[in-house]
PDB file of C-alpha atoms in Angstrom:
ATOM      1  CA  MET A   1     -20.102   0.065  27.373  1.00  0.00           C
ATOM      2  CA  GLU A   2     -18.432   0.982  24.085  1.00  0.00           C
ATOM      3  CA  LYS A   3     -14.726   0.204  24.148  1.00  0.00           C
ATOM      4  CA  TYR A   4     -13.685   3.715  23.258  1.00  0.00           C
ATOM      5  CA  GLY A   5     -16.738   5.417  24.734  1.00  0.00           C
ATOM      6  CA  GLU A   6     -14.726   7.798  26.961  1.00  0.00           C
ATOM      7  CA  LEU A   7     -12.412   8.764  24.127  1.00  0.00           C
ATOM      8  CA  ARG A   8     -15.427   9.383  21.842  1.00  0.00           C
ATOM      9  CA  GLU A   9     -17.068  11.573  24.405  1.00  0.00           C
ATOM     10  CA  ALA A  10     -13.935  13.640  24.840  1.00  0.00           C
ATOM     11  CA  VAL A  11     -13.429  14.037  21.122  1.00  0.00           C
ATOM     12  CA  GLU A  12     -17.015  15.082  20.547  1.00  0.00           C
ATOM     13  CA  LYS A  13     -16.563  17.993  22.984  1.00  0.00           C
ATOM     14  CA  VAL A  14     -13.657  19.442  21.070  1.00  0.00           C
ATOM     15  CA  GLU A  15     -14.183  22.052  18.340  1.00  0.00           C
ATOM     16  CA  LEU A  16     -12.470  21.327  15.041  1.00  0.00           C
ATOM     17  CA  VAL A  17     -10.205  23.557  12.998  1.00  0.00           C
ATOM     18  CA  ASP A  18     -10.567  22.597   9.330  1.00  0.00           C
ATOM     19  CA  ALA A  19      -6.987  23.486   8.377  1.00  0.00           C
ATOM     20  CA  HIS A  20      -7.250  22.781   4.697  1.00  0.00           C
ATOM     21  CA  ALA A  21     -10.647  23.180   2.985  1.00  0.00           C
ATOM     22  CA  HIS A  22     -11.839  24.154  -0.447  1.00  0.00           C
ATOM     23  CA  ASN A  23     -14.703  26.488  -1.452  1.00  0.00           C
ATOM     24  CA  ILE A  24     -18.299  25.297  -1.184  1.00  0.00           C
ATOM     25  CA  VAL A  25     -20.178  25.382  -4.495  1.00  0.00           C
ATOM     26  CA  ASP A  26     -23.833  25.999  -5.264  1.00  0.00           C
ATOM     27  CA  LEU A  27     -26.140  23.018  -5.450  1.00  0.00           C
ATOM     28  CA  ASP A  28     -26.548  23.675  -9.183  1.00  0.00           C
ATOM     29  CA  SER A  29     -22.769  23.735  -9.829  1.00  0.00           C
ATOM     30  CA  THR A  30     -21.456  21.471 -12.630  1.00  0.00           C
ATOM     31  CA  PHE A  31     -19.141  19.960 -10.023  1.00  0.00           C
ATOM     32  CA  PRO A  32     -20.732  16.554  -9.477  1.00  0.00           C
ATOM     33  CA  PHE A  33     -21.691  15.740  -5.822  1.00  0.00           C
ATOM     34  CA  ILE A  34     -20.196  12.201  -6.280  1.00  0.00           C
ATOM     35  CA  LYS A  35     -16.753  13.736  -6.664  1.00  0.00           C
ATOM     36  CA  CYS A  36     -16.823  14.502  -2.987  1.00  0.00           C
ATOM     37  CA  PHE A  37     -16.404  10.823  -2.395  1.00  0.00           C
ATOM     38  CA  SER A  38     -13.556  10.018  -4.844  1.00  0.00           C
ATOM     39  CA  GLU A  39     -10.421  11.355  -6.529  1.00  0.00           C
ATOM     40  CA  ALA A  40     -11.463   9.470  -9.706  1.00  0.00           C
ATOM     41  CA  ASP A  41     -12.515  11.208 -12.920  1.00  0.00           C
ATOM     42  CA  ALA A  42     -14.317  10.340 -16.163  1.00  0.00           C
ATOM     43  CA  ASP A  43     -15.229   6.614 -16.539  1.00  0.00           C
ATOM     44  CA  ALA A  44     -13.368   5.661 -13.308  1.00  0.00           C
ATOM     45  CA  LEU A  45     -15.799   7.828 -11.298  1.00  0.00           C
ATOM     46  CA  SER A  46     -18.653   5.498 -12.159  1.00  0.00           C
ATOM     47  CA  TYR A  47     -17.048   2.861  -9.953  1.00  0.00           C
ATOM     48  CA  ALA A  48     -16.931   5.167  -6.906  1.00  0.00           C
ATOM     49  CA  PRO A  49     -20.281   3.935  -5.483  1.00  0.00           C
ATOM     50  CA  HIS A  50     -18.787   0.431  -5.183  1.00  0.00           C
ATOM     51  CA  SER A  51     -15.999   1.482  -2.814  1.00  0.00           C
ATOM     52  CA  LEU A  52     -16.206   0.908   0.930  1.00  0.00           C
ATOM     53  CA  SER A  53     -15.547   4.526   1.757  1.00  0.00           C
ATOM     54  CA  PHE A  54     -18.459   5.635  -0.508  1.00  0.00           C
ATOM     55  CA  LYS A  55     -20.927   3.277   1.117  1.00  0.00           C
ATOM     56  CA  ARG A  56     -19.901   4.285   4.675  1.00  0.00           C
ATOM     57  CA  SER A  57     -19.871   8.003   3.910  1.00  0.00           C
ATOM     58  CA  LEU A  58     -23.235   7.848   2.181  1.00  0.00           C
ATOM     59  CA  ARG A  59     -24.764   5.981   5.104  1.00  0.00           C
ATOM     60  CA  ASP A  60     -23.364   8.548   7.629  1.00  0.00           C
ATOM     61  CA  ILE A  61     -24.626  11.543   5.528  1.00  0.00           C
ATOM     62  CA  ALA A  62     -28.037  10.018   5.184  1.00  0.00           C
ATOM     63  CA  GLU A  63     -28.215   9.382   8.954  1.00  0.00           C
ATOM     64  CA  LEU A  64     -27.372  13.033   9.613  1.00  0.00           C
ATOM     65  CA  TYR A  65     -29.877  14.260   7.037  1.00  0.00           C
ATOM     66  CA  GLY A  66     -32.582  11.777   8.197  1.00  0.00           C
ATOM     67  CA  CYS A  67     -33.158  10.718   4.639  1.00  0.00           C
ATOM     68  CA  GLU A  68     -33.117   7.578   2.429  1.00  0.00           C
ATOM     69  CA  PRO A  69     -29.536   6.107   2.490  1.00  0.00           C
ATOM     70  CA  SER A  70     -29.010   6.329  -1.313  1.00  0.00           C
ATOM     71  CA  LEU A  71     -27.301   8.818  -3.563  1.00  0.00           C
ATOM     72  CA  HIS A  72     -30.630   9.839  -5.009  1.00  0.00           C
ATOM     73  CA  GLY A  73     -32.123  10.276  -1.519  1.00  0.00           C
ATOM     74  CA  VAL A  74     -29.231  12.431  -0.294  1.00  0.00           C
ATOM     75  CA  GLU A  75     -29.125  14.600  -3.387  1.00  0.00           C
ATOM     76  CA  ALA A  76     -32.942  15.095  -3.164  1.00  0.00           C
ATOM     77  CA  TYR A  77     -32.664  16.169   0.383  1.00  0.00           C
ATOM     78  CA  ARG A  78     -29.911  18.618  -0.444  1.00  0.00           C
ATOM     79  CA  ARG A  79     -31.970  20.251  -3.137  1.00  0.00           C
ATOM     80  CA  SER A  80     -35.087  20.494  -1.024  1.00  0.00           C
ATOM     81  CA  SER A  81     -33.204  21.842   2.032  1.00  0.00           C
ATOM     82  CA  GLY A  82     -30.972  24.345   0.386  1.00  0.00           C
ATOM     83  CA  LEU A  83     -27.243  25.041   0.632  1.00  0.00           C
ATOM     84  CA  GLN A  84     -27.282  27.199   3.767  1.00  0.00           C
ATOM     85  CA  SER A  85     -29.375  24.767   5.679  1.00  0.00           C
ATOM     86  CA  ILE A  86     -27.265  21.671   4.937  1.00  0.00           C
ATOM     87  CA  SER A  87     -24.037  23.630   5.405  1.00  0.00           C
ATOM     88  CA  SER A  88     -25.159  24.763   8.872  1.00  0.00           C
ATOM     89  CA  MET A  89     -26.231  21.246   9.757  1.00  0.00           C
ATOM     90  CA  CYS A  90     -22.889  19.630   8.633  1.00  0.00           C
ATOM     91  CA  PHE A  91     -20.644  22.313  10.159  1.00  0.00           C
ATOM     92  CA  GLY A  92     -22.593  22.226  13.341  1.00  0.00           C
ATOM     93  CA  ALA A  93     -22.559  18.359  13.690  1.00  0.00           C
ATOM     94  CA  ALA A  94     -18.781  18.374  13.065  1.00  0.00           C
ATOM     95  CA  LYS A  95     -18.304  21.220  15.586  1.00  0.00           C
ATOM     96  CA  ILE A  96     -16.091  23.118  13.056  1.00  0.00           C
ATOM     97  CA  SER A  97     -15.211  26.439  14.526  1.00  0.00           C
ATOM     98  CA  THR A  98     -12.509  27.499  12.063  1.00  0.00           C
ATOM     99  CA  ILE A  99     -12.151  26.966   8.279  1.00  0.00           C
ATOM    100  CA  LEU A 100      -8.878  27.630   6.424  1.00  0.00           C
ATOM    101  CA  VAL A 101      -9.739  27.830   2.760  1.00  0.00           C
ATOM    102  CA  ASP A 102      -7.362  27.026  -0.167  1.00  0.00           C
ATOM    103  CA  ASP A 103      -9.208  28.869  -2.961  1.00  0.00           C
ATOM    104  CA  GLY A 104      -6.660  27.974  -5.560  1.00  0.00           C
ATOM    105  CA  ILE A 105      -8.929  25.344  -7.256  1.00  0.00           C
ATOM    106  CA  GLN A 106     -11.511  26.943  -9.496  1.00  0.00           C
ATOM    107  CA  PHE A 107     -14.978  25.335  -9.278  1.00  0.00           C
ATOM    108  CA  ASP A 108     -18.149  26.262 -11.185  1.00  0.00           C
ATOM    109  CA  LYS A 109     -20.343  28.517  -9.037  1.00  0.00           C
ATOM    110  CA  MET A 110     -18.083  28.356  -5.963  1.00  0.00           C
ATOM    111  CA  HIS A 111     -18.646  30.740  -3.121  1.00  0.00           C
ATOM    112  CA  ASP A 112     -15.888  33.230  -2.117  1.00  0.00           C
ATOM    113  CA  ILE A 113     -14.178  33.018   1.255  1.00  0.00           C
ATOM    114  CA  GLU A 114     -16.446  35.666   2.872  1.00  0.00           C
ATOM    115  CA  TRP A 115     -19.552  33.444   2.257  1.00  0.00           C
ATOM    116  CA  HIS A 116     -18.044  30.769   4.422  1.00  0.00           C
ATOM    117  CA  ARG A 117     -18.251  33.113   7.475  1.00  0.00           C
ATOM    118  CA  SER A 118     -21.924  32.014   7.665  1.00  0.00           C
ATOM    119  CA  CYS A 119     -20.631  28.457   8.398  1.00  0.00           C
ATOM    120  CA  ALA A 120     -17.982  29.090  11.021  1.00  0.00           C
ATOM    121  CA  PRO A 121     -16.898  31.946  13.330  1.00  0.00           C
ATOM    122  CA  VAL A 122     -13.347  32.070  11.983  1.00  0.00           C
ATOM    123  CA  VAL A 123     -12.363  31.852   8.356  1.00  0.00           C
ATOM    124  CA  GLY A 124      -8.874  32.269   6.867  1.00  0.00           C
ATOM    125  CA  ARG A 125      -7.325  32.095   3.420  1.00  0.00           C
ATOM    126  CA  ILE A 126      -4.544  29.632   2.273  1.00  0.00           C
ATOM    127  CA  LEU A 127      -2.615  31.023  -0.739  1.00  0.00           C
ATOM    128  CA  ARG A 128      -1.754  28.472  -3.429  1.00  0.00           C
ATOM    129  CA  ILE A 129       1.525  29.607  -4.791  1.00  0.00           C
ATOM    130  CA  GLU A 130       1.267  28.023  -8.240  1.00  0.00           C
ATOM    131  CA  ARG A 131      -2.080  29.626  -8.800  1.00  0.00           C
ATOM    132  CA  LEU A 132      -0.681  33.022  -7.874  1.00  0.00           C
ATOM    133  CA  ALA A 133       2.191  32.571 -10.367  1.00  0.00           C
ATOM    134  CA  GLU A 134      -0.222  31.523 -13.170  1.00  0.00           C
ATOM    135  CA  LYS A 135      -2.500  34.480 -12.448  1.00  0.00           C
ATOM    136  CA  ILE A 136       0.499  36.818 -12.853  1.00  0.00           C
ATOM    137  CA  LEU A 137       1.520  35.259 -16.077  1.00  0.00           C
ATOM    138  CA  ASN A 138      -1.971  35.163 -17.517  1.00  0.00           C
ATOM    139  CA  GLU A 139      -2.352  38.871 -16.743  1.00  0.00           C
ATOM    140  CA  GLU A 140       1.106  39.535 -18.354  1.00  0.00           C
ATOM    141  CA  LEU A 141       2.579  41.310 -15.326  1.00  0.00           C
ATOM    142  CA  PHE A 142       6.284  41.545 -15.906  1.00  0.00           C
ATOM    143  CA  PRO A 143       9.046  41.270 -14.784  1.00  0.00           C
ATOM    144  CA  PHE A 144       7.674  38.085 -13.172  1.00  0.00           C
ATOM    145  CA  SER A 145      10.051  37.877 -10.231  1.00  0.00           C
ATOM    146  CA  VAL A 146       9.398  41.414  -9.136  1.00  0.00           C
ATOM    147  CA  CYS A 147       5.651  41.163  -9.524  1.00  0.00           C
ATOM    148  CA  PHE A 148       5.505  37.798  -7.786  1.00  0.00           C
ATOM    149  CA  LEU A 149       7.335  39.042  -4.687  1.00  0.00           C
ATOM    150  CA  ILE A 150       5.446  42.397  -4.594  1.00  0.00           C
ATOM    151  CA  ILE A 151       2.043  40.668  -4.802  1.00  0.00           C
ATOM    152  CA  PHE A 152       3.173  38.034  -2.340  1.00  0.00           C
ATOM    153  CA  VAL A 153       4.256  40.545   0.244  1.00  0.00           C
ATOM    154  CA  THR A 154       1.064  42.596  -0.283  1.00  0.00           C
ATOM    155  CA  VAL A 155      -1.187  39.546   0.559  1.00  0.00           C
ATOM    156  CA  ALA A 156       1.093  37.738   3.011  1.00  0.00           C
ATOM    157  CA  ASP A 157      -0.390  39.447   6.097  1.00  0.00           C
ATOM    158  CA  ARG A 158      -3.868  38.498   4.962  1.00  0.00           C
ATOM    159  CA  VAL A 159      -3.403  34.781   4.563  1.00  0.00           C
ATOM    160  CA  VAL A 160      -2.813  32.060   7.258  1.00  0.00           C
ATOM    161  CA  ALA A 161      -0.697  29.699   5.250  1.00  0.00           C
ATOM    162  CA  LEU A 162       0.870  28.972   1.863  1.00  0.00           C
ATOM    163  CA  LYS A 163       0.096  25.846  -0.188  1.00  0.00           C
ATOM    164  CA  SER A 164       2.025  24.094  -2.981  1.00  0.00           C
ATOM    165  CA  ILE A 165       0.912  21.493  -5.485  1.00  0.00           C
ATOM    166  CA  ALA A 166       4.409  20.918  -6.840  1.00  0.00           C
ATOM    167  CA  ALA A 167       3.694  17.145  -6.419  1.00  0.00           C
ATOM    168  CA  TYR A 168       1.063  17.469  -9.172  1.00  0.00           C
ATOM    169  CA  ARG A 169       3.303  19.341 -11.555  1.00  0.00           C
ATOM    170  CA  SER A 170       6.926  18.248 -11.370  1.00  0.00           C
ATOM    171  CA  GLY A 171       7.341  16.236  -8.162  1.00  0.00           C
ATOM    172  CA  LEU A 172       8.559  16.920  -4.666  1.00  0.00           C
ATOM    173  CA  GLU A 173      12.292  16.641  -5.323  1.00  0.00           C
ATOM    174  CA  ILE A 174      12.580  20.449  -4.994  1.00  0.00           C
ATOM    175  CA  ASP A 175      15.946  21.935  -5.895  1.00  0.00           C
ATOM    176  CA  THR A 176      16.259  24.874  -3.555  1.00  0.00           C
ATOM    177  CA  ASN A 177      19.429  25.884  -5.274  1.00  0.00           C
ATOM    178  CA  VAL A 178      17.922  26.218  -8.719  1.00  0.00           C
ATOM    179  CA  ASN A 179      19.626  29.105 -10.533  1.00  0.00           C
ATOM    180  CA  ARG A 180      17.912  32.046 -12.160  1.00  0.00           C
ATOM    181  CA  LYS A 181      19.066  31.132 -15.639  1.00  0.00           C
ATOM    182  CA  ASP A 182      17.387  27.684 -15.552  1.00  0.00           C
ATOM    183  CA  ALA A 183      14.267  29.318 -14.037  1.00  0.00           C
ATOM    184  CA  GLU A 184      14.105  31.858 -16.887  1.00  0.00           C
ATOM    185  CA  GLU A 185      14.497  29.202 -19.486  1.00  0.00           C
ATOM    186  CA  GLY A 186      11.635  27.281 -17.768  1.00  0.00           C
ATOM    187  CA  LEU A 187       9.544  30.407 -17.851  1.00  0.00           C
ATOM    188  CA  VAL A 188      10.141  30.763 -21.621  1.00  0.00           C
ATOM    189  CA  GLU A 189       8.949  27.162 -22.033  1.00  0.00           C
ATOM    190  CA  VAL A 190       5.804  27.855 -19.898  1.00  0.00           C
ATOM    191  CA  LEU A 191       4.916  30.946 -21.869  1.00  0.00           C
ATOM    192  CA  SER A 192       5.507  29.289 -25.200  1.00  0.00           C
ATOM    193  CA  ALA A 193       2.741  26.750 -24.410  1.00  0.00           C
ATOM    194  CA  GLY A 194       0.179  29.587 -24.636  1.00  0.00           C
ATOM    195  CA  LYS A 195      -2.762  30.551 -22.403  1.00  0.00           C
ATOM    196  CA  PRO A 196      -4.285  29.776 -20.079  1.00  0.00           C
ATOM    197  CA  VAL A 197      -0.853  29.317 -18.410  1.00  0.00           C
ATOM    198  CA  ARG A 198      -0.260  26.081 -16.633  1.00  0.00           C
ATOM    199  CA  ILE A 199       3.128  25.786 -14.980  1.00  0.00           C
ATOM    200  CA  VAL A 200       4.813  22.391 -15.315  1.00  0.00           C
ATOM    201  CA  ASN A 201       8.470  23.155 -15.893  1.00  0.00           C
ATOM    202  CA  LYS A 202      10.442  21.750 -12.937  1.00  0.00           C
ATOM    203  CA  SER A 203      13.094  24.512 -12.764  1.00  0.00           C
ATOM    204  CA  PHE A 204      10.497  27.243 -12.766  1.00  0.00           C
ATOM    205  CA  ILE A 205       8.377  25.494 -10.133  1.00  0.00           C
ATOM    206  CA  ASP A 206      11.347  24.918  -7.911  1.00  0.00           C
ATOM    207  CA  TYR A 207      12.256  28.652  -8.307  1.00  0.00           C
ATOM    208  CA  ILE A 208       8.728  29.696  -7.331  1.00  0.00           C
ATOM    209  CA  PHE A 209       8.714  27.222  -4.419  1.00  0.00           C
ATOM    210  CA  THR A 210      12.030  28.368  -3.054  1.00  0.00           C
ATOM    211  CA  HIS A 211      11.194  32.088  -3.150  1.00  0.00           C
ATOM    212  CA  SER A 212       7.839  31.339  -1.573  1.00  0.00           C
ATOM    213  CA  LEU A 213       9.525  29.606   1.347  1.00  0.00           C
ATOM    214  CA  GLY A 214      11.630  32.786   1.823  1.00  0.00           C
ATOM    215  CA  VAL A 215       8.315  34.735   2.113  1.00  0.00           C
ATOM    216  CA  ALA A 216       6.946  32.147   4.497  1.00  0.00           C
ATOM    217  CA  VAL A 217      10.031  32.471   6.779  1.00  0.00           C
ATOM    218  CA  CYS A 218       9.692  36.300   6.789  1.00  0.00           C
ATOM    219  CA  PHE A 219       6.002  36.315   7.601  1.00  0.00           C
ATOM    220  CA  ASP A 220       6.037  33.193   9.864  1.00  0.00           C
ATOM    221  CA  LEU A 221       3.621  31.318   7.615  1.00  0.00           C
ATOM    222  CA  PRO A 222       3.385  27.542   7.388  1.00  0.00           C
ATOM    223  CA  MET A 223       3.830  25.941   3.988  1.00  0.00           C
ATOM    224  CA  GLN A 224       1.248  23.191   3.286  1.00  0.00           C
ATOM    225  CA  ILE A 225       2.459  20.643   0.695  1.00  0.00           C
ATOM    226  CA  HIS A 226       0.324  18.148  -1.206  1.00  0.00           C
ATOM    227  CA  THR A 227       1.887  14.774  -0.617  1.00  0.00           C
ATOM    228  CA  GLY A 228       0.597  11.272  -1.525  1.00  0.00           C
ATOM    229  CA  PHE A 229      -2.487  10.388  -3.405  1.00  0.00           C
ATOM    230  CA  GLY A 230      -4.729  12.563  -5.609  1.00  0.00           C
ATOM    231  CA  ASP A 231      -6.507  12.304  -8.952  1.00  0.00           C
ATOM    232  CA  ASN A 232      -4.854  10.800 -12.074  1.00  0.00           C
ATOM    233  CA  ASP A 233      -3.209  14.053 -12.992  1.00  0.00           C
ATOM    234  CA  LEU A 234      -0.746  13.159 -10.238  1.00  0.00           C
ATOM    235  CA  ASP A 235       2.301  10.872 -10.770  1.00  0.00           C
ATOM    236  CA  LEU A 236       2.178   9.150  -7.315  1.00  0.00           C
ATOM    237  CA  ARG A 237       5.801   8.185  -7.555  1.00  0.00           C
ATOM    238  CA  LEU A 238       6.820  11.807  -7.460  1.00  0.00           C
ATOM    239  CA  SER A 239       4.651  12.698  -4.432  1.00  0.00           C
ATOM    240  CA  ASN A 240       6.563  10.607  -1.830  1.00  0.00           C
ATOM    241  CA  PRO A 241       7.530  13.166   0.874  1.00  0.00           C
ATOM    242  CA  LEU A 242      10.966  11.558   1.098  1.00  0.00           C
ATOM    243  CA  HIS A 243      11.800  13.550  -2.017  1.00  0.00           C
ATOM    244  CA  LEU A 244      11.713  16.666   0.132  1.00  0.00           C
ATOM    245  CA  ARG A 245      15.034  15.793   1.832  1.00  0.00           C
ATOM    246  CA  THR A 246      17.081  18.540   0.035  1.00  0.00           C
ATOM    247  CA  LEU A 247      14.507  21.162   1.090  1.00  0.00           C
ATOM    248  CA  LEU A 248      14.328  19.937   4.710  1.00  0.00           C
ATOM    249  CA  GLU A 249      18.223  19.958   4.920  1.00  0.00           C
ATOM    250  CA  ASP A 250      18.387  23.562   3.657  1.00  0.00           C
ATOM    251  CA  LYS A 251      19.238  25.659   6.752  1.00  0.00           C
ATOM    252  CA  ARG A 252      17.682  28.766   5.211  1.00  0.00           C
ATOM    253  CA  PHE A 253      14.298  27.275   5.674  1.00  0.00           C
ATOM    254  CA  SER A 254      14.729  25.243   8.887  1.00  0.00           C
ATOM    255  CA  LYS A 255      12.365  27.571  10.806  1.00  0.00           C
ATOM    256  CA  CYS A 256       9.578  27.281   8.251  1.00  0.00           C
ATOM    257  CA  CYS A 257       6.713  25.022   9.365  1.00  0.00           C
ATOM    258  CA  ILE A 258       6.224  22.378   6.677  1.00  0.00           C
ATOM    259  CA  VAL A 259       2.820  20.607   6.784  1.00  0.00           C
ATOM    260  CA  LEU A 260       2.573  17.366   4.839  1.00  0.00           C
ATOM    261  CA  LEU A 261      -1.027  16.988   3.706  1.00  0.00           C
ATOM    262  CA  HIS A 262      -3.263  13.890   3.196  1.00  0.00           C
ATOM    263  CA  ALA A 263      -1.274  11.607   5.530  1.00  0.00           C
ATOM    264  CA  SER A 264       1.020  11.320   2.556  1.00  0.00           C
ATOM    265  CA  TYR A 265      -0.945   8.171   1.822  1.00  0.00           C
ATOM    266  CA  PRO A 266       0.285   5.587   0.762  1.00  0.00           C
ATOM    267  CA  PHE A 267       3.600   7.000   2.144  1.00  0.00           C
ATOM    268  CA  SER A 268       2.363   7.453   5.701  1.00  0.00           C
ATOM    269  CA  LYS A 269       5.269   5.652   7.252  1.00  0.00           C
ATOM    270  CA  GLU A 270       7.729   7.846   5.343  1.00  0.00           C
ATOM    271  CA  ALA A 271       5.837  10.979   6.546  1.00  0.00           C
ATOM    272  CA  SER A 272       5.995   9.761  10.106  1.00  0.00           C
ATOM    273  CA  TYR A 273       9.768   9.303   9.878  1.00  0.00           C
ATOM    274  CA  LEU A 274      10.218  12.846   8.517  1.00  0.00           C
ATOM    275  CA  ALA A 275       8.164  14.313  11.335  1.00  0.00           C
ATOM    276  CA  SER A 276      10.259  12.438  13.875  1.00  0.00           C
ATOM    277  CA  VAL A 277      13.686  13.725  12.629  1.00  0.00           C
ATOM    278  CA  TYR A 278      12.915  17.195  11.333  1.00  0.00           C
ATOM    279  CA  PRO A 279      11.465  19.637  13.844  1.00  0.00           C
ATOM    280  CA  GLN A 280       9.795  21.752  11.194  1.00  0.00           C
ATOM    281  CA  VAL A 281       7.740  18.909   9.748  1.00  0.00           C
ATOM    282  CA  TYR A 282       4.079  18.467  10.715  1.00  0.00           C
ATOM    283  CA  LEU A 283       1.534  15.981   9.493  1.00  0.00           C
ATOM    284  CA  ASP A 284      -2.124  16.326   8.494  1.00  0.00           C
ATOM    285  CA  PHE A 285      -4.261  13.300   7.813  1.00  0.00           C
ATOM    286  CA  GLY A 286      -7.265  15.057   6.151  1.00  0.00           C
ATOM    287  CA  LEU A 287      -8.447  13.577   2.851  1.00  0.00           C
ATOM    288  CA  ALA A 288      -7.145  10.130   3.905  1.00  0.00           C
ATOM    289  CA  VAL A 289      -9.914  10.640   6.482  1.00  0.00           C
ATOM    290  CA  PRO A 290     -12.575  10.127   5.198  1.00  0.00           C
ATOM    291  CA  LYS A 291     -11.535   8.996   1.673  1.00  0.00           C
ATOM    292  CA  LEU A 292     -10.108   5.645   2.808  1.00  0.00           C
ATOM    293  CA  SER A 293     -12.064   2.655   4.193  1.00  0.00           C
ATOM    294  CA  VAL A 294     -12.420   2.415   7.973  1.00  0.00           C
ATOM    295  CA  HIS A 295      -9.493  -0.048   8.026  1.00  0.00           C
ATOM    296  CA  GLY A 296      -7.466   2.187   5.735  1.00  0.00           C
ATOM    297  CA  MET A 297      -8.089   5.230   7.899  1.00  0.00           C
ATOM    298  CA  ILE A 298      -7.062   3.379  11.073  1.00  0.00           C
ATOM    299  CA  SER A 299      -4.047   1.822   9.409  1.00  0.00           C
ATOM    300  CA  SER A 300      -2.885   5.192   7.980  1.00  0.00           C
ATOM    301  CA  ILE A 301      -3.169   7.015  11.261  1.00  0.00           C
ATOM    302  CA  LYS A 302      -1.427   4.146  13.091  1.00  0.00           C
ATOM    303  CA  GLU A 303       1.459   4.467  10.623  1.00  0.00           C
ATOM    304  CA  LEU A 304       1.645   8.243  11.194  1.00  0.00           C
ATOM    305  CA  LEU A 305       1.913   7.675  14.912  1.00  0.00           C
ATOM    306  CA  GLU A 306       4.585   4.958  14.727  1.00  0.00           C
ATOM    307  CA  LEU A 307       7.359   7.583  14.851  1.00  0.00           C
ATOM    308  CA  ALA A 308       5.844  11.071  14.689  1.00  0.00           C
ATOM    309  CA  PRO A 309       5.294  12.974  17.962  1.00  0.00           C
ATOM    310  CA  ILE A 310       1.603  13.052  18.750  1.00  0.00           C
ATOM    311  CA  LYS A 311       1.553  16.841  18.931  1.00  0.00           C
ATOM    312  CA  LYS A 312       2.713  17.040  15.323  1.00  0.00           C
ATOM    313  CA  VAL A 313      -0.145  14.972  13.901  1.00  0.00           C
ATOM    314  CA  SER A 314      -3.469  16.677  13.231  1.00  0.00           C
ATOM    315  CA  CYS A 315      -6.678  16.146  11.310  1.00  0.00           C
ATOM    316  CA  ARG A 316      -9.003  18.284   9.223  1.00  0.00           C
ATOM    317  CA  ASN A 317     -12.342  17.697   7.577  1.00  0.00           C
ATOM    318  CA  PHE A 318     -12.713  17.761   3.769  1.00  0.00           C
TER     319      PHE A 318
END
């Protein structure tokens, strides 16, 4: 009998809540299918098929589809079957009952949140705070602070969580005491760079983040935070969750649920420590599963469980 047969049987009976997903795109989208297997871009993406995680994932997908276990075979099956058919097959096989969608990444020919209701009974929206701020600035809605809070409050009761990509822009060492003057100077710098607006000024990002936490507390919304690895637009050194200490020590936000995404890989031990000493910190190991090798996935989850309470560690599908 399989060593973990009883555990596998129990897991396969459980319905999955995909707590951090992104919009599905049409099969003819310019977003390359191979990008689903790797965080690499440009020339580096050509090496993705030589990774252990790619080979394993492609084999598993081909087995589910019942097609040739090659990238060409899988893509041909997808085209012939159609998006709705393969989506139903994949969501059904994974027993995904709930999808929480961060629609803050713009993909070519991506489907809106409503479309995803054909894939799962329950669908919710995660609001990416930097994307909201950039939208306000691109549409020249001023004064910014007032418009940001008004729009935030308007949509807060229609979202299930907030999400920040501060790690990608200026790092996770968030100054929750950033003053308005520094934030305004940061805003001037952001606007002087022209459109489309891309917010990278640290003071302004810290200001947005801090005020978003205030909204999260008022509406009892969790704040999901990108931590750990990503594409090469990310400075990995700045995405270590240990940088969040100032935020986590701030008593104003001690009741706000903080979810560290992606197993914080390769900082999984650090994330585990934070979840063990801060009651508001929770861990999500999606993206690390399935983007890592089998050994990498097992190792990362083991590290998360070294200190973190089991009930504070969760998974999601990508």
